[in-house]
CSV table of C-alpha atoms in Angstrom, one decimal:
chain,number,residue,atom,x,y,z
A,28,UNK,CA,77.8,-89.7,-257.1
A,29,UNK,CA,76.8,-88.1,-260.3
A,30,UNK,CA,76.7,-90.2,-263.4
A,31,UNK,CA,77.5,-89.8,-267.6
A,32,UNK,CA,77.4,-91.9,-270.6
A,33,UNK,CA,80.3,-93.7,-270.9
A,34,UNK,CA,82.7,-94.5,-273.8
A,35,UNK,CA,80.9,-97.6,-274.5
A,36,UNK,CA,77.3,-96.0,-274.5
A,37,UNK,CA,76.1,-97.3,-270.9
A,38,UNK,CA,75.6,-94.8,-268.0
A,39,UNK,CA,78.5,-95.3,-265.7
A,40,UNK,CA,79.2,-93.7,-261.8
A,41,UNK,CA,81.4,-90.7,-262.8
A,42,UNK,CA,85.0,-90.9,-260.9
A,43,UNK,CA,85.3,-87.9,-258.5
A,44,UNK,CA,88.3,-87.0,-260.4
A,45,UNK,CA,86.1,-86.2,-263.6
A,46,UNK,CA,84.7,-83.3,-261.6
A,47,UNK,CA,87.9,-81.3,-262.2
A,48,UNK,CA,87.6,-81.7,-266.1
A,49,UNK,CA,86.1,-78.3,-266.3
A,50,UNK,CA,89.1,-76.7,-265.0
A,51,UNK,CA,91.2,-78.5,-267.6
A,52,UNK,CA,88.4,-77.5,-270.0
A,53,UNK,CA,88.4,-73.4,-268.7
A,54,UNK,CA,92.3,-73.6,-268.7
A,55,UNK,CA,92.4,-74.6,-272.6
A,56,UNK,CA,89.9,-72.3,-273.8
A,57,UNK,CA,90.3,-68.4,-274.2
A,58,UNK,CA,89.6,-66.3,-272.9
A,59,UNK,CA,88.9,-68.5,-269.8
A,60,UNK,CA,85.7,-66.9,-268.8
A,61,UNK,CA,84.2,-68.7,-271.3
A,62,UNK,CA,81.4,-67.1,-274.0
A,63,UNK,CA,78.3,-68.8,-274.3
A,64,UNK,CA,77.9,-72.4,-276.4
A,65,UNK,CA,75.6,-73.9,-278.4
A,66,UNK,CA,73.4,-75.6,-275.7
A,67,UNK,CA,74.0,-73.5,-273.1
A,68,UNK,CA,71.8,-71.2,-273.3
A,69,UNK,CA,71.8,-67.4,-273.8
A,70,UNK,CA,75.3,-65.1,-273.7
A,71,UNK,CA,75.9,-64.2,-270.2
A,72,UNK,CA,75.8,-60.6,-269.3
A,73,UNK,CA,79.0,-58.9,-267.7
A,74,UNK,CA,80.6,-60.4,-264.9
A,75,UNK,CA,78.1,-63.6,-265.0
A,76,UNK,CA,79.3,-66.7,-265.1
A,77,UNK,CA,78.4,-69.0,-267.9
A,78,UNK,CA,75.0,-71.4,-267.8
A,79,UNK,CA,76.0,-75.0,-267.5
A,80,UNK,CA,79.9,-73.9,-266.1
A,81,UNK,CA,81.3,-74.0,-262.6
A,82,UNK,CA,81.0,-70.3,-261.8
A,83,UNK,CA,85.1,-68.9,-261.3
A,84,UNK,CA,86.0,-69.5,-257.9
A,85,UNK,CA,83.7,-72.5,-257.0
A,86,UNK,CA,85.1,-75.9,-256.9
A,87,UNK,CA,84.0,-77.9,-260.0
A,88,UNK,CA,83.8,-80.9,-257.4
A,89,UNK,CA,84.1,-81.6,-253.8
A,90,UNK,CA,86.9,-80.3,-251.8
A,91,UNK,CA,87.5,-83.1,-249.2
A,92,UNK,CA,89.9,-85.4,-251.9
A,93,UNK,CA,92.0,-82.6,-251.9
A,94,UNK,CA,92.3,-81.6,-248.1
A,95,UNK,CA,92.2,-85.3,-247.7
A,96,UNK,CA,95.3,-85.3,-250.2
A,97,UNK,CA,96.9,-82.3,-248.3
A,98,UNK,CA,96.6,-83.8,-244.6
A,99,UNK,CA,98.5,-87.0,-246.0
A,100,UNK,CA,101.2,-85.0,-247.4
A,101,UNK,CA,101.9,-82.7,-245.1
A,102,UNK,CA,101.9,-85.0,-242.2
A,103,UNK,CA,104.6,-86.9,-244.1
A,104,UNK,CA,106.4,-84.7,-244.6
A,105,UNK,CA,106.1,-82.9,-241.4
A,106,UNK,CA,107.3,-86.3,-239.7
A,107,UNK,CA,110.4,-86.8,-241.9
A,108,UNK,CA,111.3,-83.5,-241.5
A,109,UNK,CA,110.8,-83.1,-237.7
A,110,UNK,CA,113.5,-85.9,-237.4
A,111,UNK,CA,115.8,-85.0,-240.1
A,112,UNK,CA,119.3,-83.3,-239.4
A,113,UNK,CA,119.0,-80.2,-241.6
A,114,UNK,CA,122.4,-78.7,-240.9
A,115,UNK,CA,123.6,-82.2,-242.2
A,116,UNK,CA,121.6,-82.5,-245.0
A,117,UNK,CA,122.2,-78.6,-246.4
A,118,UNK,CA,126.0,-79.6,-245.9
A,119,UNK,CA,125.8,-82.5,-248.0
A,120,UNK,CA,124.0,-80.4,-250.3
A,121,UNK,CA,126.8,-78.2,-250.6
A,122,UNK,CA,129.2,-80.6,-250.9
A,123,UNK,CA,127.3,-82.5,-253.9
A,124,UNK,CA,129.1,-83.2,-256.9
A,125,UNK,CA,128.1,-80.5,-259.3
A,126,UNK,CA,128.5,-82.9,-262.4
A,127,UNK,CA,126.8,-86.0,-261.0
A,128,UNK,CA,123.9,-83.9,-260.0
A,129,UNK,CA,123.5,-82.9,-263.6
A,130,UNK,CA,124.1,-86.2,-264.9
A,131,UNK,CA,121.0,-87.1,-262.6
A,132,UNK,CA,118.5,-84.4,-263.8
A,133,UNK,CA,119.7,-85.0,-267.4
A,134,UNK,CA,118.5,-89.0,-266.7
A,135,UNK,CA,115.7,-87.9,-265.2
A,136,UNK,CA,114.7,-85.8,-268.5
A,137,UNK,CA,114.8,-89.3,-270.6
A,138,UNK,CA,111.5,-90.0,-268.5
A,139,UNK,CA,109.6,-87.7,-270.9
A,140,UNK,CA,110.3,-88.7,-274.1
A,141,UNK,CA,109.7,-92.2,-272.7
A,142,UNK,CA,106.1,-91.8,-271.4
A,143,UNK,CA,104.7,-89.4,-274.5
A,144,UNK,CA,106.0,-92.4,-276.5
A,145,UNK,CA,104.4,-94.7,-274.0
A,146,UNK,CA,100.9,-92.8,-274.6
A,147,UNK,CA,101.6,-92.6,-278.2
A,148,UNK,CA,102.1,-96.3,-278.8
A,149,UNK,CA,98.7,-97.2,-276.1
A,150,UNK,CA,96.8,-94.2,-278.2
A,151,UNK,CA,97.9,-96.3,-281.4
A,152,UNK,CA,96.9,-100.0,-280.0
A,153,UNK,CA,93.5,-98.3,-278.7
A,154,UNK,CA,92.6,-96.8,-282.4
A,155,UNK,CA,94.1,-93.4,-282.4
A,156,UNK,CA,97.2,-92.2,-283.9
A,157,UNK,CA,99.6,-89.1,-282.4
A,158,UNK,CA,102.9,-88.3,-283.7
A,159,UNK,CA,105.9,-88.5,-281.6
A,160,UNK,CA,105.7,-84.7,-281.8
A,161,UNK,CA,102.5,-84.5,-280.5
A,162,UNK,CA,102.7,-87.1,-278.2
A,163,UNK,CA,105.2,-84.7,-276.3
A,164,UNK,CA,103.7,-81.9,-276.3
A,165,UNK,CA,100.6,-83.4,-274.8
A,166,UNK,CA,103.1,-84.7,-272.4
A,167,UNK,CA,104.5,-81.8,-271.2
A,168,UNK,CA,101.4,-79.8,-271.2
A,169,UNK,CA,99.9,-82.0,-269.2
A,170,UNK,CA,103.0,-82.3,-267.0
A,171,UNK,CA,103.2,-79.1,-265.9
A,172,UNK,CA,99.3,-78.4,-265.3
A,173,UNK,CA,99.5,-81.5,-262.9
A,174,UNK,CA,101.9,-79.8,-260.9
A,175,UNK,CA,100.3,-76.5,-260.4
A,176,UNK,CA,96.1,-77.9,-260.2
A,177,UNK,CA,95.0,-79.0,-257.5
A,178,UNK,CA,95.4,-83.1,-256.3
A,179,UNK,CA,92.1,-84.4,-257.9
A,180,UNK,CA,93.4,-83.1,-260.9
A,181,UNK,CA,95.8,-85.9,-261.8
A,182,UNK,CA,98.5,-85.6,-265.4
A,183,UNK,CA,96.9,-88.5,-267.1
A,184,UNK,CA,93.4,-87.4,-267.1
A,185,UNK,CA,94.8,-84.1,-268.8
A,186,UNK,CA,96.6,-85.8,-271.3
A,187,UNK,CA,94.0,-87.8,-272.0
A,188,UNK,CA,91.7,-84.4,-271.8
A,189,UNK,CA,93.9,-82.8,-274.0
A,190,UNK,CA,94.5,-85.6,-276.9
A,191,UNK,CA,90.4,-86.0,-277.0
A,192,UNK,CA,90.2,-81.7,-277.3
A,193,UNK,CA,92.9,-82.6,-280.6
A,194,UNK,CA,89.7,-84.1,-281.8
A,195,UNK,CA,89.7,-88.0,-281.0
A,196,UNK,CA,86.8,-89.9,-279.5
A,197,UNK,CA,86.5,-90.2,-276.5
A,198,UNK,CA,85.9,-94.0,-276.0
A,199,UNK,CA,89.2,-95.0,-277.3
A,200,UNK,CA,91.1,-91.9,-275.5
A,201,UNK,CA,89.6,-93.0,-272.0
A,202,UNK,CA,90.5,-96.6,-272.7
A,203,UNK,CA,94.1,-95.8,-273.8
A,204,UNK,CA,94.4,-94.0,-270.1
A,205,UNK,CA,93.6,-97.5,-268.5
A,206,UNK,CA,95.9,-99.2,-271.0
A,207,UNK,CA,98.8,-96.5,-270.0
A,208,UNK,CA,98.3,-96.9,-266.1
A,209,UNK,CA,98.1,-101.0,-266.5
A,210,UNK,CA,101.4,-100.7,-268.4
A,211,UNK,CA,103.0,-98.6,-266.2
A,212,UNK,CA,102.0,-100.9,-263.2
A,213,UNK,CA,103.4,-103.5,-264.8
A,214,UNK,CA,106.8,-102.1,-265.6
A,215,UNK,CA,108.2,-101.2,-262.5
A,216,UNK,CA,106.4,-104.6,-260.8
A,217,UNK,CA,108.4,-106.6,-263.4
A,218,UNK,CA,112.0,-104.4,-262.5
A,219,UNK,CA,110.9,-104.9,-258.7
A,220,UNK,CA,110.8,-108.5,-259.5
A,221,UNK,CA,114.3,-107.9,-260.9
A,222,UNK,CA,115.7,-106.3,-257.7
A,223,UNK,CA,114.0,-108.7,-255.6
A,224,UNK,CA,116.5,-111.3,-254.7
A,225,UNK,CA,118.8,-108.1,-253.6
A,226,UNK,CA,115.8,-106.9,-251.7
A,227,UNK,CA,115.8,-110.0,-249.5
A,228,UNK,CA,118.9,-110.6,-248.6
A,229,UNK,CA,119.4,-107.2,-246.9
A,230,UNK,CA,115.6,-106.7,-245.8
A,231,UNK,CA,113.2,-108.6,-243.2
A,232,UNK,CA,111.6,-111.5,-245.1
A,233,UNK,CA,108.3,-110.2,-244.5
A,234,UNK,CA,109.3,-107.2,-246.6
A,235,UNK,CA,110.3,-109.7,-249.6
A,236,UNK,CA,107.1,-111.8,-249.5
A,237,UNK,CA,105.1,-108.6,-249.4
A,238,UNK,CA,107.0,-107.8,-252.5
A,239,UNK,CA,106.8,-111.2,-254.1
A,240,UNK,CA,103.1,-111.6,-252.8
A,241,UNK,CA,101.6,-107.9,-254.9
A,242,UNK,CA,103.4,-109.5,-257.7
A,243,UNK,CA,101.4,-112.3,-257.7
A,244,UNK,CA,98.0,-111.0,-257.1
A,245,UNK,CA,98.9,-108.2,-260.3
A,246,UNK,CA,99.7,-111.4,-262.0
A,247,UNK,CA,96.6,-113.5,-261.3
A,248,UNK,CA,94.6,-110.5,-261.5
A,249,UNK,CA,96.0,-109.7,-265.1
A,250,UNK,CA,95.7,-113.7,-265.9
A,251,UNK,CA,92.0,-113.8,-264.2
A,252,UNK,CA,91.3,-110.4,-266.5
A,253,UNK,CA,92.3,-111.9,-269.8
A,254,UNK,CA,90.6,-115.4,-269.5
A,255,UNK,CA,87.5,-113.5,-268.2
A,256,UNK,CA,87.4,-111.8,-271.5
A,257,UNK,CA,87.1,-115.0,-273.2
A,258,UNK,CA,83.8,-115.8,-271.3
A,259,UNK,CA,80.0,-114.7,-272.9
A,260,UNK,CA,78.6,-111.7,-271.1
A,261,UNK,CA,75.6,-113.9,-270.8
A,262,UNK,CA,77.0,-117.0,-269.2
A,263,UNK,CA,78.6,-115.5,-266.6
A,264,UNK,CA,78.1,-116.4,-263.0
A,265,UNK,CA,77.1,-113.5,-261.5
A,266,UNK,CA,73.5,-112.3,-260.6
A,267,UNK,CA,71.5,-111.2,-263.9
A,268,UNK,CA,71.0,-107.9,-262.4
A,269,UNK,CA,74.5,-106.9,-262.6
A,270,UNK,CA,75.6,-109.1,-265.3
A,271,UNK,CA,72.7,-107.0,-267.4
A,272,UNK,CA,72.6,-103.8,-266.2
A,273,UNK,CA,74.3,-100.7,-267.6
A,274,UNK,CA,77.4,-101.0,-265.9
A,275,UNK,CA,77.9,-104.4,-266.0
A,276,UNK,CA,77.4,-104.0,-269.6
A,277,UNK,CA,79.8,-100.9,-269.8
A,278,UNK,CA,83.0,-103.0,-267.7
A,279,UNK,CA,82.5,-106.2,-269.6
A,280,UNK,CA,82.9,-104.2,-272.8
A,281,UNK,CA,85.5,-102.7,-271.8
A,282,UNK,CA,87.1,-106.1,-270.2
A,283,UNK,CA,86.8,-107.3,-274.2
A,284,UNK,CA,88.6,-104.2,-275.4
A,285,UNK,CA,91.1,-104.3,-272.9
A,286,UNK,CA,91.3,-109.0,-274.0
A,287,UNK,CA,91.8,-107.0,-277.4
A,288,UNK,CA,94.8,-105.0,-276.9
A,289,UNK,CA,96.8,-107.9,-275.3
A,290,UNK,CA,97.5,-108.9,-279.1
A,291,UNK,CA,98.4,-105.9,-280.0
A,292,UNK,CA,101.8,-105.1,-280.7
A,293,UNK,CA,101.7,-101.3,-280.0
A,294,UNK,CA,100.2,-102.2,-276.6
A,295,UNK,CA,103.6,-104.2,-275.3
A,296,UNK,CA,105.5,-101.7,-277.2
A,297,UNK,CA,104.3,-99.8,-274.6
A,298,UNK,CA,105.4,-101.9,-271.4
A,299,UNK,CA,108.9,-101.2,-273.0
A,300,UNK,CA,108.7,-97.6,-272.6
A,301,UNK,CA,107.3,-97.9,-268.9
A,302,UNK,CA,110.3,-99.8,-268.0
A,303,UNK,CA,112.4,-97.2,-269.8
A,304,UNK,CA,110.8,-94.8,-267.7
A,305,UNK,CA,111.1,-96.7,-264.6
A,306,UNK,CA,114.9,-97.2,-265.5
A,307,UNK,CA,115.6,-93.5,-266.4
A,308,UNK,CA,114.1,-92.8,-262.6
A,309,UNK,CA,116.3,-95.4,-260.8
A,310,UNK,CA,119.5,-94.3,-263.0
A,311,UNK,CA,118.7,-90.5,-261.8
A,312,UNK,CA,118.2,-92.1,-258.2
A,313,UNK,CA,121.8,-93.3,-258.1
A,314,UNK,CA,123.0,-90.6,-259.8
A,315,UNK,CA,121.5,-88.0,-257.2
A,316,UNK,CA,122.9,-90.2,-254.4
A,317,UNK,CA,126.1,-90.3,-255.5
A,318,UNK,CA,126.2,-86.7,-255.8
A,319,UNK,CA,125.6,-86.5,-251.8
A,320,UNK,CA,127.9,-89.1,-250.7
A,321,UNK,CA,126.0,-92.4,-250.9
A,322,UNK,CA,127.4,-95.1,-252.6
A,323,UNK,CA,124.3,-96.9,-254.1
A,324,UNK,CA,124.6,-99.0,-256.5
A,325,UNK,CA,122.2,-100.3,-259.4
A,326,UNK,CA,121.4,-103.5,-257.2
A,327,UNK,CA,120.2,-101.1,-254.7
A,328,UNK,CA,118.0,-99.0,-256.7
A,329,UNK,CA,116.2,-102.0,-258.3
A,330,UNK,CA,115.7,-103.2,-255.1
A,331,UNK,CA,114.2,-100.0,-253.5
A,332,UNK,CA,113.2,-96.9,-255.7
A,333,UNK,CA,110.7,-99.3,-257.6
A,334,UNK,CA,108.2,-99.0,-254.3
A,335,UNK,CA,108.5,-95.3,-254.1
A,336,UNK,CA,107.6,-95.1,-257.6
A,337,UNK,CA,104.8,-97.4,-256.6
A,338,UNK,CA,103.8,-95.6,-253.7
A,339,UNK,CA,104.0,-92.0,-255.4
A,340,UNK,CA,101.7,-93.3,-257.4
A,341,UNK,CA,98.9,-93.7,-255.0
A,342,UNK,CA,96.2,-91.5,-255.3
A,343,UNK,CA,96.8,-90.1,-251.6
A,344,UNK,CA,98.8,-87.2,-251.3
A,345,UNK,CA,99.6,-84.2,-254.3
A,346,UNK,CA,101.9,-85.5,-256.7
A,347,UNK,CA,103.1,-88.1,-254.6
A,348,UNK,CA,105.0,-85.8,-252.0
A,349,UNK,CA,105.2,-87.2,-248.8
A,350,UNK,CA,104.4,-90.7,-249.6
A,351,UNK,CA,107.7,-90.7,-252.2
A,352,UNK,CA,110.0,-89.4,-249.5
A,353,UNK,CA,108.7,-92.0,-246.5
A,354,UNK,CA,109.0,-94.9,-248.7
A,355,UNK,CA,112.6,-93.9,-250.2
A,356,UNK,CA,113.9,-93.1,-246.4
A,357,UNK,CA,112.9,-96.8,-245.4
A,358,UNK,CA,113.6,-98.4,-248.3
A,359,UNK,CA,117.5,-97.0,-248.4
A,360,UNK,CA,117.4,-97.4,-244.5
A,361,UNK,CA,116.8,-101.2,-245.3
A,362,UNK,CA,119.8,-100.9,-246.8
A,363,UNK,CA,121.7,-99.5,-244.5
A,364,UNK,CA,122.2,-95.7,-245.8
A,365,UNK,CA,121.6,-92.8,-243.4
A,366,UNK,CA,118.4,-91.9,-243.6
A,367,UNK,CA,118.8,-87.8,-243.5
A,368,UNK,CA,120.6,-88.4,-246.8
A,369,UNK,CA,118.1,-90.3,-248.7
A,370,UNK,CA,115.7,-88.1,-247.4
A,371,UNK,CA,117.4,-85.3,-249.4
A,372,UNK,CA,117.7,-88.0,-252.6
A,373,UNK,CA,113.9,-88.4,-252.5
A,374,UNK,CA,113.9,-84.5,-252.5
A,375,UNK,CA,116.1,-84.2,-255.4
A,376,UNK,CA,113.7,-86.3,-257.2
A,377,UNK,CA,110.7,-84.6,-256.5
A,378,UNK,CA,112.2,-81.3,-257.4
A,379,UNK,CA,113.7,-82.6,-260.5
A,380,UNK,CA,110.4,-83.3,-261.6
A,381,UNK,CA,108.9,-80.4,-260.5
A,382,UNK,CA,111.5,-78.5,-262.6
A,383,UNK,CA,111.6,-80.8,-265.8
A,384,UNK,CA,107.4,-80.4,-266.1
A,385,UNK,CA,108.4,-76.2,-266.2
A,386,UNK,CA,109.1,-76.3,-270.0
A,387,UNK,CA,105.4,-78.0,-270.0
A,388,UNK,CA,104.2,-74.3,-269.8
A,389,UNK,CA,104.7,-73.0,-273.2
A,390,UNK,CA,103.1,-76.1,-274.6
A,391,UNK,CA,100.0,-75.3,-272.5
A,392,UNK,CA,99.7,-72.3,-274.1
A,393,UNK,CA,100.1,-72.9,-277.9
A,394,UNK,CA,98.2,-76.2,-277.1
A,395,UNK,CA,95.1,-73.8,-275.9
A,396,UNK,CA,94.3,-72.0,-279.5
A,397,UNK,CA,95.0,-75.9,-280.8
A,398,UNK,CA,92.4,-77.5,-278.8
A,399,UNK,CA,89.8,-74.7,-278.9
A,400,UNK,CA,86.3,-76.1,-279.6
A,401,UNK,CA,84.7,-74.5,-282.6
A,402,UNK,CA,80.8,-73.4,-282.3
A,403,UNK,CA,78.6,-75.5,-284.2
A,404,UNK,CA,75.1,-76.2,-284.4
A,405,UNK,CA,72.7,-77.3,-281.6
A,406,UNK,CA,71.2,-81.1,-282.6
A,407,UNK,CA,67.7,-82.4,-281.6
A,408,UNK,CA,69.4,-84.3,-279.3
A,409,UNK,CA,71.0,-82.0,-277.4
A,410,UNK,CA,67.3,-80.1,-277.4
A,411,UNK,CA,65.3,-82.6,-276.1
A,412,UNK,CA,67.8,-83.6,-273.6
A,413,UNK,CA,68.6,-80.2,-272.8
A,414,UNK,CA,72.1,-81.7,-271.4
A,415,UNK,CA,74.6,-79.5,-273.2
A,416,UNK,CA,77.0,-82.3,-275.6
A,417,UNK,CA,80.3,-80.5,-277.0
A,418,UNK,CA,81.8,-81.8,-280.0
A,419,UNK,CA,85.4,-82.1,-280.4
A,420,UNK,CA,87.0,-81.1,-283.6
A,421,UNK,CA,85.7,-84.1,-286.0
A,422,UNK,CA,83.0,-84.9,-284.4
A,423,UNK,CA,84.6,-86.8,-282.0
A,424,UNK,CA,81.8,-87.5,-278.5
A,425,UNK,CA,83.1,-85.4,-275.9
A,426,UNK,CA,84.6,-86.2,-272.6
A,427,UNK,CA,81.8,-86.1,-269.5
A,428,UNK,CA,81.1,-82.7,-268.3
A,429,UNK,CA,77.7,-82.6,-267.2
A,430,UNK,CA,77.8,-82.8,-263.7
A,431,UNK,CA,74.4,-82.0,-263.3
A,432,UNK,CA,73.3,-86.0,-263.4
């Protein structure tokens, strides 16, 4: 596993999904064959590929998260849709009612302005500022490149790749991503706690406690996080070789940071926008199923769509197909509804978001001359390092992408 200098100055593993960073990077710039940088050595001749870049074509990373992505999803999928009733499902389709399906993907559209202001007000309580403007553009740029990259390309790391390329630091950018993922966690664990007592009086008790149970290990975990942060590096009682070295060092800073941000204000402003983004997804749920004929009810959404939001989520399958549709069709079939039907619910969902992300498009591309870096002068450090260091607009330190270490 290759290695880069963290946002808090200490050498940390790189995650594999930093190896796809350059494709963000070559999808910003233009033209995307990109010309030679300062610390990259000479211009490249015609049809060579830039010193120091993935050469066009090669994978910036390994392949095997992404086939290991693909497998999952299309054996999902391949399983629900080897026992699902098509002719049944396109004639509920047909049937659907035209103005509850709309009302569903016009709910589903209030997820957007929810999460850009859900980044906006994490970038704020991390030390960055982003208009609400801005905040949706980076959004929706970075919504619709996470639907056409590949898997190990995930929207939050191009949002975040994006707001640093707007010129601020890295370090508080990377943390803000943390922030934003803890938040959402948080938000649709709370509204599953909600739908919960629902949840077990229709469901096997064993599905309840495993509810009730994540709960309290997210809440002990959280707890266990903030009292840690109160504890001296120093004193604490694990070996001195990994309470000293440089990623030991690098996680209990960030621990602090993260102890920080509990008191700020922006930061649970935040939690309030994941749950109106976990709302606007349940309310577009219902809406969808009613549309085809199944009478759910906000009682039953509570109680189900917050584990498919959970399990889309997971970092197992590309953009959470597959996953999303087997955990809706068990959930609902908890609950008694036919199975074929929220199979095509789940759909509906997917390919709601898949359209919403569409408009994401044109932001990419006015975001692209936005975010270009501009050439500047090589440093002494970046000579006797010989490890090419880009600087955002600002000066800001720029995200990891020497995968050379």
């Amino acid at each position: 596993m290759s290695r880069y200098n963290g946002p808090f100055g200490a050498a940390v593993p790189r995650h594999p999904d930093f190896h796809a960073g350059m494709m963000a990077q070559a999808l910003l710039d233009t033209p995307f064959a990109q010309s030679a940088k300062p610390g990259y050595g000479p211009a490249p001749g015609p049809g060579q590929p830039s010193p120091g870049l993935p050469s066009p074509g090669k994978p910036a990373g390994r392949r095997w998260p992404v086939l290991v992505k693909l497998a999952v999803t299309v054996a999902v999928l391949g399983a629900l849709a080897a026992g699902a009733d098509w002719t049944g499902i396109a004639a509920r389709l047909s049937a659907a009612d035209p103005l509850l399906f709309a009302a569903g993907f016009a709910v589903k559209a209030m997820t957007l302005p929810f999460a850009s202001q859900r980044w906006r007000s994490v970038g704020r309580a991390a030390g960055f500022s982003l208009t609400r403007w801005t905040a949706f553009r980076l959004q929706m740029a970075s919504g619709f490149l996470g639907q056409i990259l590949p898997g190990s390309v995930g929207a939050d790391l191009l949002r975040g790749w994006f707001t640093w390329r707007l010129g601020h630091p890295a370090g508080p950018v990377m943390l803000a991503l943390l922030v934003d993922r803890l938040m959402a966690l948080l938000g649709v664990v709370l509204i599953g706690l909600v739908g919960l007592p629902h949840l077990a009086a229709v469901a096997p008790p064993a599905v309840a406690a495993t509810v009730l149970a994540g709960a309290l290990v997210l809440a002990v975990a959280m707890g266990l996080l903030l009292l840690a942060g109160r504890i001296p590096r120093d004193r604490l009682p694990i070996p001195k070789r990994l309470r000293d070295g440089a990623l030991g060092r690098t996680v209990w800073t960030a621990v602090a940071q993260l102890r920080a941000m509990g008191g700020n204000p922006a930061a649970w402003a935040a939690l309030g926008h994941s749950i109106g983004v976990h709302l606007a997804t349940i309310g577009a749920t219902i809406l969808f199923a009613r549309s085809v004929g199944l009478p759910v009810g906000w009682l039953d959404g509570l109680a189900i769509v917050p584990a498919a939001i959970v399990a889309a989520a997971l970092p197992v399958s590309l953009g959470g197909w597959g996953v999303r549709e087997g955990a809706m069709v068990a959930g609902f079939a908890l609950l008694g509804f036919n199975a074929d039907a929220a199979l095509l619910v789940s759909l509906l969902i997917g390919l709601s978001i898949a359209v919403l992300s569409l408009p994401g498009g044109v932001f990419w591309l006015l975001l692209r001359n936005e975010t270009a870096v501009p050439t500047t002068a090589q440093t002494p450090a970046q000579t006797a390092d010989q490890t090419p260091l880009q600087t955002a607009p600002g000066g800001a330190e720029a995200f990891p992408t020497d995968f050379s270490r």
